[in-house]
Short mmCIF file of C-alpha atoms and ligand atoms in Angstrom, two decimals:
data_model
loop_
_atom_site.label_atom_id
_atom_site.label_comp_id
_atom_site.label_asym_id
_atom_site.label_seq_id
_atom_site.Cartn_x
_atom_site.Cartn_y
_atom_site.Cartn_z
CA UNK A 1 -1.93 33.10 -2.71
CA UNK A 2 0.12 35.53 -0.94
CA UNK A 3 -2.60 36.89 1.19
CA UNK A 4 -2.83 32.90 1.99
CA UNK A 5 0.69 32.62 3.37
CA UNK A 6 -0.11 35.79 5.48
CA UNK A 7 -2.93 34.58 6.98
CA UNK A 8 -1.72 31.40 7.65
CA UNK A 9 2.16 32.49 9.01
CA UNK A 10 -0.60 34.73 11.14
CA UNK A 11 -2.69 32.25 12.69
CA UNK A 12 0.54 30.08 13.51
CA UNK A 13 1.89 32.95 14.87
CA UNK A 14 -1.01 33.52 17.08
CA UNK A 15 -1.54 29.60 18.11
CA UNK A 16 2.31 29.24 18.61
CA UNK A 17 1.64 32.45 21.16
CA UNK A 18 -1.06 31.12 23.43
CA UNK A 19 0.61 27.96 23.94
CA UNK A 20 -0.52 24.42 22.94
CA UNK A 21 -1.87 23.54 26.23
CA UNK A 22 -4.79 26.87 25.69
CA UNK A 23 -8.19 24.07 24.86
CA UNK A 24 -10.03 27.34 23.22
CA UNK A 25 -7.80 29.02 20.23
CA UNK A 26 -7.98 33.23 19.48
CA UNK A 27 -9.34 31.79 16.42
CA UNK A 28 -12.85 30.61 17.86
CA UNK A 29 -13.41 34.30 18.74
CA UNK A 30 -11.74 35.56 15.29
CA UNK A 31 -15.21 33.54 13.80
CA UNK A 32 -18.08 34.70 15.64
CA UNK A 33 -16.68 38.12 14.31
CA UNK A 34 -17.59 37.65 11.20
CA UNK A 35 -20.84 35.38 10.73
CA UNK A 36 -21.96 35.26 7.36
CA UNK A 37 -18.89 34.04 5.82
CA UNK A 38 -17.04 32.42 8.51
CA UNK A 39 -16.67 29.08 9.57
CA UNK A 40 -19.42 27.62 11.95
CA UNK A 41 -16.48 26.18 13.98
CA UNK A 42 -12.30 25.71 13.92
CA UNK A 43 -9.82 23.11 14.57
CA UNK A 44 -5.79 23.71 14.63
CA UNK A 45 -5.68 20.04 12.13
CA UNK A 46 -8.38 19.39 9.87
CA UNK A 47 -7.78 15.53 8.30
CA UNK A 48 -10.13 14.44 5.44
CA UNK A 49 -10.68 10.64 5.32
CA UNK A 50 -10.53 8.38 7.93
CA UNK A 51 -8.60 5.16 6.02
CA UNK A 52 -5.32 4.22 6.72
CA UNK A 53 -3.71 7.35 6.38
CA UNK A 54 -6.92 9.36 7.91
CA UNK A 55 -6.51 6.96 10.93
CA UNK A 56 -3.01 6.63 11.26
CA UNK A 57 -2.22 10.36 10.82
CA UNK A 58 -4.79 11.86 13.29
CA UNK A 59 -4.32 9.32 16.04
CA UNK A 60 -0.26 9.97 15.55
CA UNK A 61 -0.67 13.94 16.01
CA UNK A 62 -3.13 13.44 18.80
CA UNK A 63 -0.15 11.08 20.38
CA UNK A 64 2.48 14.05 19.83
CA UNK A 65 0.98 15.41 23.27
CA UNK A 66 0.31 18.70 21.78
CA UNK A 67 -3.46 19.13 21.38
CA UNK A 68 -6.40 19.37 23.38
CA UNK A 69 -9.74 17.95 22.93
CA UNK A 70 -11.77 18.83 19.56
CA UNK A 71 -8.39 20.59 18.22
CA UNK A 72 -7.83 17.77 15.66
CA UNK A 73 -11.38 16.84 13.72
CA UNK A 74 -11.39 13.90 11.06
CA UNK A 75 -14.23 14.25 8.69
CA UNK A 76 -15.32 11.39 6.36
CA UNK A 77 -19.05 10.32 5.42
CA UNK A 78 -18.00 6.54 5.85
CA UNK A 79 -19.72 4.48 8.25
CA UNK A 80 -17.36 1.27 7.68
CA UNK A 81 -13.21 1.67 7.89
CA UNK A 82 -12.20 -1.52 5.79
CA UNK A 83 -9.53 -3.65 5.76
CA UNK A 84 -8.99 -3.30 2.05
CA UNK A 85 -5.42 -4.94 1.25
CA UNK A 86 -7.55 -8.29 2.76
CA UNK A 87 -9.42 -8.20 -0.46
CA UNK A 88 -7.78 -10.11 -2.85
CA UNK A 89 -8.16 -12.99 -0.26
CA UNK A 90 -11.69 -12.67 0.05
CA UNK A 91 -11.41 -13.03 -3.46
CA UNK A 92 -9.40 -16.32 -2.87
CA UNK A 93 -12.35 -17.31 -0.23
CA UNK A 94 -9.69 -17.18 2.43
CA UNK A 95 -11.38 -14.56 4.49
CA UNK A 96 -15.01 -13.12 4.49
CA UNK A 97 -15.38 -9.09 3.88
CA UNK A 98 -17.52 -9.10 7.02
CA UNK A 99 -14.59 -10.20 8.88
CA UNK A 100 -12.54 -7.31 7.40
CA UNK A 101 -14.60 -3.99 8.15
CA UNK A 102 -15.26 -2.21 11.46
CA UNK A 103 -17.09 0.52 12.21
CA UNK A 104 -15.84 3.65 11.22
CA UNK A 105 -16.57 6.00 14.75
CA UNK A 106 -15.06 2.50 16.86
CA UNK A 107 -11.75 3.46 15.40
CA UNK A 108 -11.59 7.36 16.14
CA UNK A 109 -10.24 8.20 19.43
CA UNK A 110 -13.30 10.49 21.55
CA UNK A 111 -10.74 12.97 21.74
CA UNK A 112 -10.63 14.01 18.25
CA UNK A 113 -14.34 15.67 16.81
CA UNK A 114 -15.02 13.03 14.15
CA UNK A 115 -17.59 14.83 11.15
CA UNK A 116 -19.62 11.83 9.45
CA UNK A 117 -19.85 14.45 6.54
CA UNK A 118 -18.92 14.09 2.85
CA UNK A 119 -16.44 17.13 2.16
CA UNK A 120 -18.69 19.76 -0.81
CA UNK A 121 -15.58 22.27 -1.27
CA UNK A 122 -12.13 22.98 -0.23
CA UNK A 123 -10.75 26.45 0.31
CA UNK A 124 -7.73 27.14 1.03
CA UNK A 125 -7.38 30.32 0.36
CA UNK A 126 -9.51 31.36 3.68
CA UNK A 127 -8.72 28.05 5.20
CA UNK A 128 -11.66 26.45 5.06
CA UNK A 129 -13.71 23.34 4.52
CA UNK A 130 -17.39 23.31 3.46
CA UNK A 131 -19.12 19.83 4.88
CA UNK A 132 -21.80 17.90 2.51
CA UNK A 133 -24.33 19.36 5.43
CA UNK A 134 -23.74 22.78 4.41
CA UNK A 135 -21.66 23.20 7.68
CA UNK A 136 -17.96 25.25 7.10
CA UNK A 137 -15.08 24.70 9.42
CA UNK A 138 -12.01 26.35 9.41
CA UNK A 139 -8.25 25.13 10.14
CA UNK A 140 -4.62 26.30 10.73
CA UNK A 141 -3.49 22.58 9.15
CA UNK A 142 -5.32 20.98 6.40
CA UNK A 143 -4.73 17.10 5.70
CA UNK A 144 -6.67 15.97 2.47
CA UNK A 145 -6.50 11.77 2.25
CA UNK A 146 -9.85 11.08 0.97
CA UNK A 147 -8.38 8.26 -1.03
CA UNK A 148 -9.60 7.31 -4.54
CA UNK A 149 -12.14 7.15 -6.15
CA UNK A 150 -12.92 3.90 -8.43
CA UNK A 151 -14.55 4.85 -11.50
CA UNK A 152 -16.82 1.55 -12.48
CA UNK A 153 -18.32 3.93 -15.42
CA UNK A 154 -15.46 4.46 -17.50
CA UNK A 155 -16.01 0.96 -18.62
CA UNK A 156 -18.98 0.62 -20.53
CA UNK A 157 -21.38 -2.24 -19.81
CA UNK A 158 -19.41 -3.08 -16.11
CA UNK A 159 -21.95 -1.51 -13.77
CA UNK A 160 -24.50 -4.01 -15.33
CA UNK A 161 -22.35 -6.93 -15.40
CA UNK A 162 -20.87 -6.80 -11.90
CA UNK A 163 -24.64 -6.10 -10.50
CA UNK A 164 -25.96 -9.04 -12.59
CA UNK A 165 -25.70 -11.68 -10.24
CA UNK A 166 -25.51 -14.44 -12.84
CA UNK A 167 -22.63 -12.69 -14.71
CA UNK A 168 -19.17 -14.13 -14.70
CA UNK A 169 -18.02 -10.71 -14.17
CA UNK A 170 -16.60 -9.29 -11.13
CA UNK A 171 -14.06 -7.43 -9.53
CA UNK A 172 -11.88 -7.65 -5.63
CA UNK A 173 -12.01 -3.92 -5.44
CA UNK A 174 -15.33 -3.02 -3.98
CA UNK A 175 -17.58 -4.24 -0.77
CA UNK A 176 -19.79 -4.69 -2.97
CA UNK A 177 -18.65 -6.52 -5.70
CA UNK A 178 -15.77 -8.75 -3.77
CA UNK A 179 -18.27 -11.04 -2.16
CA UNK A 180 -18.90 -12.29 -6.21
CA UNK A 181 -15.03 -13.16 -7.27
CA UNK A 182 -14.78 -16.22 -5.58
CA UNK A 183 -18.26 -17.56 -6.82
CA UNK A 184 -17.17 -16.91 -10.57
CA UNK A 185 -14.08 -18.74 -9.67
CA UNK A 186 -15.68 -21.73 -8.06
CA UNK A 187 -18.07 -22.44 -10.82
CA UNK A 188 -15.47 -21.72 -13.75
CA UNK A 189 -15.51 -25.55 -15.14
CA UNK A 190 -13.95 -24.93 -18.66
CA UNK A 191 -13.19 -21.82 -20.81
CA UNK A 192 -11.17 -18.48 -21.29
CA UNK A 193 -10.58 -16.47 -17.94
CA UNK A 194 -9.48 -13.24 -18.23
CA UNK A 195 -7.82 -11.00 -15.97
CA UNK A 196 -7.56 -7.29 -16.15
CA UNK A 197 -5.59 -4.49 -14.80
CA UNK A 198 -5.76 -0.54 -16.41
CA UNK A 199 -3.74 1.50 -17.46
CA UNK A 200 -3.33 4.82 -14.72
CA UNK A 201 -3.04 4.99 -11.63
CA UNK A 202 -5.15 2.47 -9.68
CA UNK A 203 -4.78 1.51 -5.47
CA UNK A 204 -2.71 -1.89 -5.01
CA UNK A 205 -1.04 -2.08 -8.93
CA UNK A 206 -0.19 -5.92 -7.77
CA UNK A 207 -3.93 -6.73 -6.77
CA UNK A 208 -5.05 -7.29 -10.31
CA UNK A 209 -2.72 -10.18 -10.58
CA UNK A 210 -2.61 -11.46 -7.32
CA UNK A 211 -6.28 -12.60 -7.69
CA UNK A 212 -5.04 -13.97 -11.24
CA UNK A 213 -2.43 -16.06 -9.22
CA UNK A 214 -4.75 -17.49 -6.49
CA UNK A 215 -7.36 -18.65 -9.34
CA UNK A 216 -4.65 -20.33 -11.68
CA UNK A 217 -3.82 -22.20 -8.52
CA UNK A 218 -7.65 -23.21 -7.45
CA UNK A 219 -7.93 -24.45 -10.61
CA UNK A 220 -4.97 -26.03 -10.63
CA UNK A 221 -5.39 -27.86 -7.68
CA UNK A 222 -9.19 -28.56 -9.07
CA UNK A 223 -7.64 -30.59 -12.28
CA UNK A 224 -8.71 -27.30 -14.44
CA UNK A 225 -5.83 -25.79 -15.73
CA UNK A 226 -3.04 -27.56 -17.40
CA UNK A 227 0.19 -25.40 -17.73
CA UNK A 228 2.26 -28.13 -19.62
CA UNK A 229 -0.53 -28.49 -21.93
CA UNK A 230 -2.22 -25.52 -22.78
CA UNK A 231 -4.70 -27.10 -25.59
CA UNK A 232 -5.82 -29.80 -23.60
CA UNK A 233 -6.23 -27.73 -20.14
CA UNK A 234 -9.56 -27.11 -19.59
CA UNK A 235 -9.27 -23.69 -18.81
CA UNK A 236 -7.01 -20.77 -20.51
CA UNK A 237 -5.93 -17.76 -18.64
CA UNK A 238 -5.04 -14.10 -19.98
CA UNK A 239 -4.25 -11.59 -18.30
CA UNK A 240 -5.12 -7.99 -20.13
CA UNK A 241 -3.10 -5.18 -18.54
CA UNK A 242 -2.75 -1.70 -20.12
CA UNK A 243 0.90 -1.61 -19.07
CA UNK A 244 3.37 -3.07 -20.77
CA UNK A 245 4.97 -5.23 -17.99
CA UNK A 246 3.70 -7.40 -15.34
CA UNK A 247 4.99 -4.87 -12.40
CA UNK A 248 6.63 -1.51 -12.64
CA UNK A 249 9.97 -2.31 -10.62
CA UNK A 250 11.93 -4.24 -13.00
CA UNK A 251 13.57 -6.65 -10.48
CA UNK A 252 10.11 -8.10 -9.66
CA UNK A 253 8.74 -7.62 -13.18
CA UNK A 254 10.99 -10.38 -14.08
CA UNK A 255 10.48 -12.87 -11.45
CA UNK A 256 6.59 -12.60 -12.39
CA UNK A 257 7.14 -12.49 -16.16
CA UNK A 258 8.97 -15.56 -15.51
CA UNK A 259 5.99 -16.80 -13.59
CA UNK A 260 3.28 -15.78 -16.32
CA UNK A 261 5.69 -18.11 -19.09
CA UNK A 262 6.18 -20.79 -16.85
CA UNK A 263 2.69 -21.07 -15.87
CA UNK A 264 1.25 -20.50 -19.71
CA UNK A 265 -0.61 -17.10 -19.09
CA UNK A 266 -1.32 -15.31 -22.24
CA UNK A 267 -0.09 -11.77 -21.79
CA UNK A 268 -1.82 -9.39 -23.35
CA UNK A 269 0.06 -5.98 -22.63
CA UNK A 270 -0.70 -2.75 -23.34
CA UNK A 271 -4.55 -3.70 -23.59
CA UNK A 272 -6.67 -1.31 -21.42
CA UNK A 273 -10.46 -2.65 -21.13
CA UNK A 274 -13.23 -0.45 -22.21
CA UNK A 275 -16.46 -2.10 -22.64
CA UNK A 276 -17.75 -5.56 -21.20
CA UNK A 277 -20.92 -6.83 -23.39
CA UNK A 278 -22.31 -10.02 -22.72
CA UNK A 279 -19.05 -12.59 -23.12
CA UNK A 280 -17.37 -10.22 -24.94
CA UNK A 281 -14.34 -8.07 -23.53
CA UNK A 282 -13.07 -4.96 -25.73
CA UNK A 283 -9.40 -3.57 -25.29
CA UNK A 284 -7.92 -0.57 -26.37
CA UNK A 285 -4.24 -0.59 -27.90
CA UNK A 286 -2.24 1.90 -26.72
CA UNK A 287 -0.92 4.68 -29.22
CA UNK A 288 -3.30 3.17 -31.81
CA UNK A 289 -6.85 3.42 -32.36
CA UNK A 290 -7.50 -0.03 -33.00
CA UNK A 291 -10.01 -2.06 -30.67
CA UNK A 292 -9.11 -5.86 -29.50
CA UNK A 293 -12.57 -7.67 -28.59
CA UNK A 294 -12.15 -11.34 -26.43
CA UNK A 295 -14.68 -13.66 -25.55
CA UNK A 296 -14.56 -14.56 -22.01
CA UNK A 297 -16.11 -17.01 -20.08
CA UNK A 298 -14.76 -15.05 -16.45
CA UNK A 299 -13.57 -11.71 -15.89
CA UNK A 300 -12.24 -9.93 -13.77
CA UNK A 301 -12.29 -6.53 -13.71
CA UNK A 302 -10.17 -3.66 -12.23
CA UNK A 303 -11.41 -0.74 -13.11
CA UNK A 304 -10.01 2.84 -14.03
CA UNK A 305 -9.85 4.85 -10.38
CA UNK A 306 -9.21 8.82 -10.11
CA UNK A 307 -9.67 11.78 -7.60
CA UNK A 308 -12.58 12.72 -5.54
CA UNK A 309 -14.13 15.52 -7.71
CA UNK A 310 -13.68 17.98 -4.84
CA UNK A 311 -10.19 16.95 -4.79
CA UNK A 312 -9.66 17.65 -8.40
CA UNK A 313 -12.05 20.56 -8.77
CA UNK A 314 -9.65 22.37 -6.06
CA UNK A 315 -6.70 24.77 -5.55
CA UNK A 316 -4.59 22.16 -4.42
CA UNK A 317 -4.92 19.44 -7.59
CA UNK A 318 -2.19 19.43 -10.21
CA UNK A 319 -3.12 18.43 -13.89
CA UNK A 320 -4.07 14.61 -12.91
CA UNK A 321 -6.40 15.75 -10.02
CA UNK A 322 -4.48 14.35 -7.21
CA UNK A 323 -2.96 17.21 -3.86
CA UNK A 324 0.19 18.42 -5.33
CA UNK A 325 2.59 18.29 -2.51
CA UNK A 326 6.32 17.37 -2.44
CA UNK A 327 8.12 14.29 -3.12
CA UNK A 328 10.09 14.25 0.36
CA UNK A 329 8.03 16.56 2.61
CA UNK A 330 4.18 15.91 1.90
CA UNK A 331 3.74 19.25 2.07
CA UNK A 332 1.47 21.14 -0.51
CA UNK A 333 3.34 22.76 -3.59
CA UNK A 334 0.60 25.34 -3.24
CA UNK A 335 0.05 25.85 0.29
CA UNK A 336 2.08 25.94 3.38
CA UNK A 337 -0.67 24.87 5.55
CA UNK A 338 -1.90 21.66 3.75
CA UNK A 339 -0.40 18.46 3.74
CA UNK A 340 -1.45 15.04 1.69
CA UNK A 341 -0.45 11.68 1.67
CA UNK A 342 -2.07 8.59 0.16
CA UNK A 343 -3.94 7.36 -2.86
CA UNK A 344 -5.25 11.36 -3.14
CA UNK A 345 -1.65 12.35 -3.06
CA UNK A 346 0.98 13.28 -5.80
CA UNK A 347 2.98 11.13 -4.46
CA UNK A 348 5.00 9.10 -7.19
CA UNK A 349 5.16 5.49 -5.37
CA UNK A 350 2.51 2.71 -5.32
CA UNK A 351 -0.55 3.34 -3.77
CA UNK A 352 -0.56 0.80 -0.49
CA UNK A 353 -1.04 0.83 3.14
CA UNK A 354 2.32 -0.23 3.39
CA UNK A 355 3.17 3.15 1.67
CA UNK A 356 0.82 4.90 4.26
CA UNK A 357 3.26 3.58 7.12
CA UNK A 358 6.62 5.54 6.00
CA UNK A 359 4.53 8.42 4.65
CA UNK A 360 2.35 9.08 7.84
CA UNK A 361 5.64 10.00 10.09
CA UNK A 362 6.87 11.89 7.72
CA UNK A 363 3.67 14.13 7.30
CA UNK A 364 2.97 14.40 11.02
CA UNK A 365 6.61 15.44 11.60
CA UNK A 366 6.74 17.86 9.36
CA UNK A 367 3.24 19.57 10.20
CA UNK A 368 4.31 19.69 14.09
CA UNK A 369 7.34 21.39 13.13
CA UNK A 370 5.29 23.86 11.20
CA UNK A 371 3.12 24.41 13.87
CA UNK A 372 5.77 25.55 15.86
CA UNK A 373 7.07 28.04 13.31
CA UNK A 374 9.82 26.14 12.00
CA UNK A 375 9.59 24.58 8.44
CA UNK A 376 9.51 20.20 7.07
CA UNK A 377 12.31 18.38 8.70
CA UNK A 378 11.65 15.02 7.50
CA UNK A 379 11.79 13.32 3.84
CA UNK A 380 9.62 10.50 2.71
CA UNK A 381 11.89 7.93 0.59
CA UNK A 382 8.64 6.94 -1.45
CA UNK A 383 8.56 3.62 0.33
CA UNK A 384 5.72 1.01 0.20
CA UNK A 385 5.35 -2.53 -0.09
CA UNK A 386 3.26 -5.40 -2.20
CA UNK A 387 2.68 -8.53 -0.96
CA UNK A 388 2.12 -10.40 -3.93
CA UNK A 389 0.41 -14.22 -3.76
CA UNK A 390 1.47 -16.04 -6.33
CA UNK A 391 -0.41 -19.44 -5.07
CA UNK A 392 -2.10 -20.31 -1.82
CA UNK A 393 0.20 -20.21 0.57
CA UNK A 394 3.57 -17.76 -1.03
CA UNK A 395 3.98 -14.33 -1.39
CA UNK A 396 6.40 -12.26 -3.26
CA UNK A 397 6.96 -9.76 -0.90
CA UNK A 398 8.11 -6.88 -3.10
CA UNK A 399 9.22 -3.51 -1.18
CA UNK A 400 10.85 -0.37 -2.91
CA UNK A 401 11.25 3.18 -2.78
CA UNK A 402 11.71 5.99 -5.21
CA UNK A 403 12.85 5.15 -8.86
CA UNK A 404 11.92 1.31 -7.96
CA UNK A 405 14.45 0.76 -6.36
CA UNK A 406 14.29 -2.30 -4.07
CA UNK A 407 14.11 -1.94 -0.24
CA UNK A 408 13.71 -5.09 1.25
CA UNK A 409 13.21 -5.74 5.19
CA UNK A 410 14.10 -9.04 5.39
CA UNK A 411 16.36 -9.38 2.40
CA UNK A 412 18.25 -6.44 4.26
CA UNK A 413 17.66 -8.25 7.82
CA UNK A 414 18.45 -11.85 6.79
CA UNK A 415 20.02 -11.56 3.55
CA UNK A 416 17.06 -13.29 1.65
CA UNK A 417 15.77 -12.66 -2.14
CA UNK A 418 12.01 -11.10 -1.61
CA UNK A 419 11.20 -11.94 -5.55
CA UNK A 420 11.19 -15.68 -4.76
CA UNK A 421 7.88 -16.68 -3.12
CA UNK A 422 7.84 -17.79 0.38
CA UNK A 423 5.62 -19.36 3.04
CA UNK A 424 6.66 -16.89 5.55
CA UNK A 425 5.54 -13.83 3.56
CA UNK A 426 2.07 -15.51 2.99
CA UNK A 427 1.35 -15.81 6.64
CA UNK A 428 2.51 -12.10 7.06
CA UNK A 429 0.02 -11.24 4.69
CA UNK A 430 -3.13 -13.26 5.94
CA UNK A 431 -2.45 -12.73 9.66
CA UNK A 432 0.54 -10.22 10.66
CA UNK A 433 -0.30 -7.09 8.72
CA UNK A 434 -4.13 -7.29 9.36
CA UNK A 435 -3.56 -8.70 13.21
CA UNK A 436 -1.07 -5.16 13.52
CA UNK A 437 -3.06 -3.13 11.40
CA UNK A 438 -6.04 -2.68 13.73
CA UNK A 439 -4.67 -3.17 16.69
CA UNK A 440 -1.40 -0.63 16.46
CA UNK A 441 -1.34 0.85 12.74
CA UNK A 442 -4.99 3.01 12.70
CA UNK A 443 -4.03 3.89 16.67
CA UNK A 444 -0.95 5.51 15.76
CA UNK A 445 1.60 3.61 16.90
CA UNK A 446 2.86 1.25 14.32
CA UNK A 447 5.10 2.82 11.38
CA UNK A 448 5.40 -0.48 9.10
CA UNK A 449 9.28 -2.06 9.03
CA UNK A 450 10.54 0.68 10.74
CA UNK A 451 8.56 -0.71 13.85
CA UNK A 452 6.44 0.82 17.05
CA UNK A 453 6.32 4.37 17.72
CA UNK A 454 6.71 5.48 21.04
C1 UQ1 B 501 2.87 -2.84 5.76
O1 UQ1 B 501 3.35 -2.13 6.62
C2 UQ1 B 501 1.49 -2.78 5.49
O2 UQ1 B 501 0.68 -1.94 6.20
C3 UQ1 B 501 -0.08 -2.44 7.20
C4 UQ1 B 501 0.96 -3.53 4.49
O3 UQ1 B 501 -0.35 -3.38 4.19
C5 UQ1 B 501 -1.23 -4.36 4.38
C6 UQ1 B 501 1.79 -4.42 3.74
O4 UQ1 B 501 1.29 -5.09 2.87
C7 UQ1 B 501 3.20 -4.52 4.06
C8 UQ1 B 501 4.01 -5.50 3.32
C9 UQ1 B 501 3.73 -3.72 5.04
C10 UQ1 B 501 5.20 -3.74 5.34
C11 UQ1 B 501 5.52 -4.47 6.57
C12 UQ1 B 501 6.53 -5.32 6.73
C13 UQ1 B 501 6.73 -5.95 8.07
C14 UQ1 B 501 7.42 -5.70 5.64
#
């Protein structure tokens, strides 16, 4: 570790030397030195992923001014960048998933190298990444935000029923398995729907009931569901979380546990789904070892979601798996040089795009201060956002930082209540965010409510 912190105070040192405008670094000729174990080529910033953070973070260093061509590399074995928090409405059939992905390269300025390579191996200890191809590059800056990982097995029987086609059972979190949501929900006539969200941490915590929301309210408007009459109404909702409120800040935790009564939603807390077989759902209890099995007649699933095994198999994971950095800074607990931010991150705030826009600042800041020698200026609040739909057209728009703690734009702007669902919030939702998203957010120059950057 210490030998790390030489090396790496050394190549800064030397980089920091030649100047930033120098397009070939000491450090290309430092690798033909030593072929066998050396990396087959070197970048000052290595960034693993290309989602929102990947994107946001890369094209935001490239903007500082202070790199040349190739010196930044983004390496991520995608060939689609999607437009995930747009989910839950394809889910809703507001929006098609088509409609929602672009080509990965299309988004990656020609100025950084862009690897199409899965990532085999970190080491930071000599700095270096090993590629899926075999290939090894090195780096002064590492910047792991791979994302998640969403782990359909750890619920027995679900990769059968979502790839059944004639299943009731699917789930808004993959390409592949949003397409089905809004089918189940279309041909629902009468029965139990229920909803599910895990216990852990999972992308989007609001997601699972958003989706929840939007079908009460189809089948509402269908003559389906029956709040005010709950053994007459056709259909009966439940919604099975493994937590044991609706949300985890408690000012919007009420608003939507006043929601879930109003509406007649069974709540079924601190149930965390492990097998799907046939019509039947099974729940685990928390801090027991009983099992709770439900019939269903829909479900939808969110499953459990973890670290990329070469995330959690590294130096850099703590106990959970996810890139132990710090609270404020980003910066690895473990490693001067590396810096995550993200759903791969330690980070203790909801994992959201929204999140991505206060974190991404923060992280480039920071790492362009180290480059120059000096150490992390900046402090992330643990800001990020949910825009929750209740019903077609309203949105909770929920925003907080650190301890969940409320930290609301407009309620700060315009002295509004964000827990009370609004029209405005909806259409910031279906058309803002994505419309500023991909045309300012993945470029670099959009940092969420704090506004455009340079
Ligand atoms: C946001 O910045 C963002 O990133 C693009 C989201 O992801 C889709 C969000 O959901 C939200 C709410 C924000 C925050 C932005 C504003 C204007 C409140």
């Amino acid at each position: 570790m210490s030998l790390q912190m030489m090396s790496h105070a050394a190549l800064t040192a030397r980089s920091v030397a030649v100047g930033s405008s120098v397009a070939v670094p000491v450090l290309r000729g430092f690798a033909t030195a030593v072929p066998v174990t050396s990396p087959s080529r070197n970048h000052r910033v290595v960034v693993i992923g290309g989602g929102a953070a990947g994107l946001s973070i890369s094209h935001q260093l490239l903007r500082s001014g202070k790199f040349s061509n190739d010196e930044i590399a983004v390496v991520d074995p995608a060939a689609w960048h999607h437009y995930q928090p747009g989910w839950t409405l394809v889910g809703g059939g507001l929006k098609t998933r088509e409609e929602l992905r672009m080509p990965l390269k299309s988004l990656i300025d020609p100025k950084l190298k862009f690897y199409n390579d899965g990532v085999a191996s970190l080491s930071p200890e000599d700095n270096s990444v090993s590629l899926s191809s075999g290939d090894k590059i090195g780096y002064e800056h590492l910047v792991v935000v791979p994302g998640i990982n969403i782990n359909y097995g750890s619920i027995k029987g679900l990769p059968e029923a979502l790839a059944d086609p004639d299943s009731m059972v699917s789930s808004i979190y993959g390409y592949d398995t949003v397409e089905k949501v809004f089918g189940t929900i279309k041909k629902l006539q009468q029965g139990d729907a229920i909803f599910t969200q895990p216990s852990g941490a999972i992308k989007c915590a609001g997601a699972p009931q958003k989706i929840m929301w939007l079908a009460l309210d189809y089948w509402k408007k269908a003559g389906l569901y029956d709040a005010g009459n709950s053994s007459r109404s056709p259909i009966n909702i439940a919604y099975a979380t493994g937590l044991p409120t609706m949300f985890g800040v408690p000012k919007y935790s009420a608003k939507l546990e006043e929601l879930r009564k109003e509406r007649a939603v069974e709540g079924l807390f601190q149930h965390d789904l492990v097998a799907v077989d046939g019509n039947k759902a099974t729940f685990a209890r928390a801090g027991g070892p009983e099992l709770v099995t439900r019939k269903f007649d829909l479900l939808h699933v969110v499953p459990k979601m973890g670290p990329h095994d070469f995330v959690k198999s590294s130096k850099l994971a703590n106990d959970a798996g996810f890139v132990d950095v710090n609270d404020g800074t980003t910066q690895s607990t473990k490693y001067q040089n590396v810096w995550s931010a993200g759903d791969a991150s330690s980070l203790p705030t909801s994992k959201t795009a929204a999140a991505i826009t206060a974190q991404a600042p923060v992280l480039v800041g920071n790492l362009l201060s180290s480059l120059e020698g000096k150490g992390p200026k900046l402090e992330y609040d643990g800001y990020t956002s949910c825009p929750l739909t209740t019903e077609y057209g309203k949105v909770l728009l929920a925003e907080f930082k650190y301890g969940g703690v409320p930290k609301e734009t407009f309620g700060n702007l315009l002295g509004i209540d964000q827990a009370i669902p609004r029209r405005a919030f909806y259409y910031l939702k279906k058309d803002f965010l994505p419309w500023v998203y991909k045309r300012y957010m993945v470029k670099g120059t959009w940092a969420g409510p704090k506004g455009w950057i340079r």
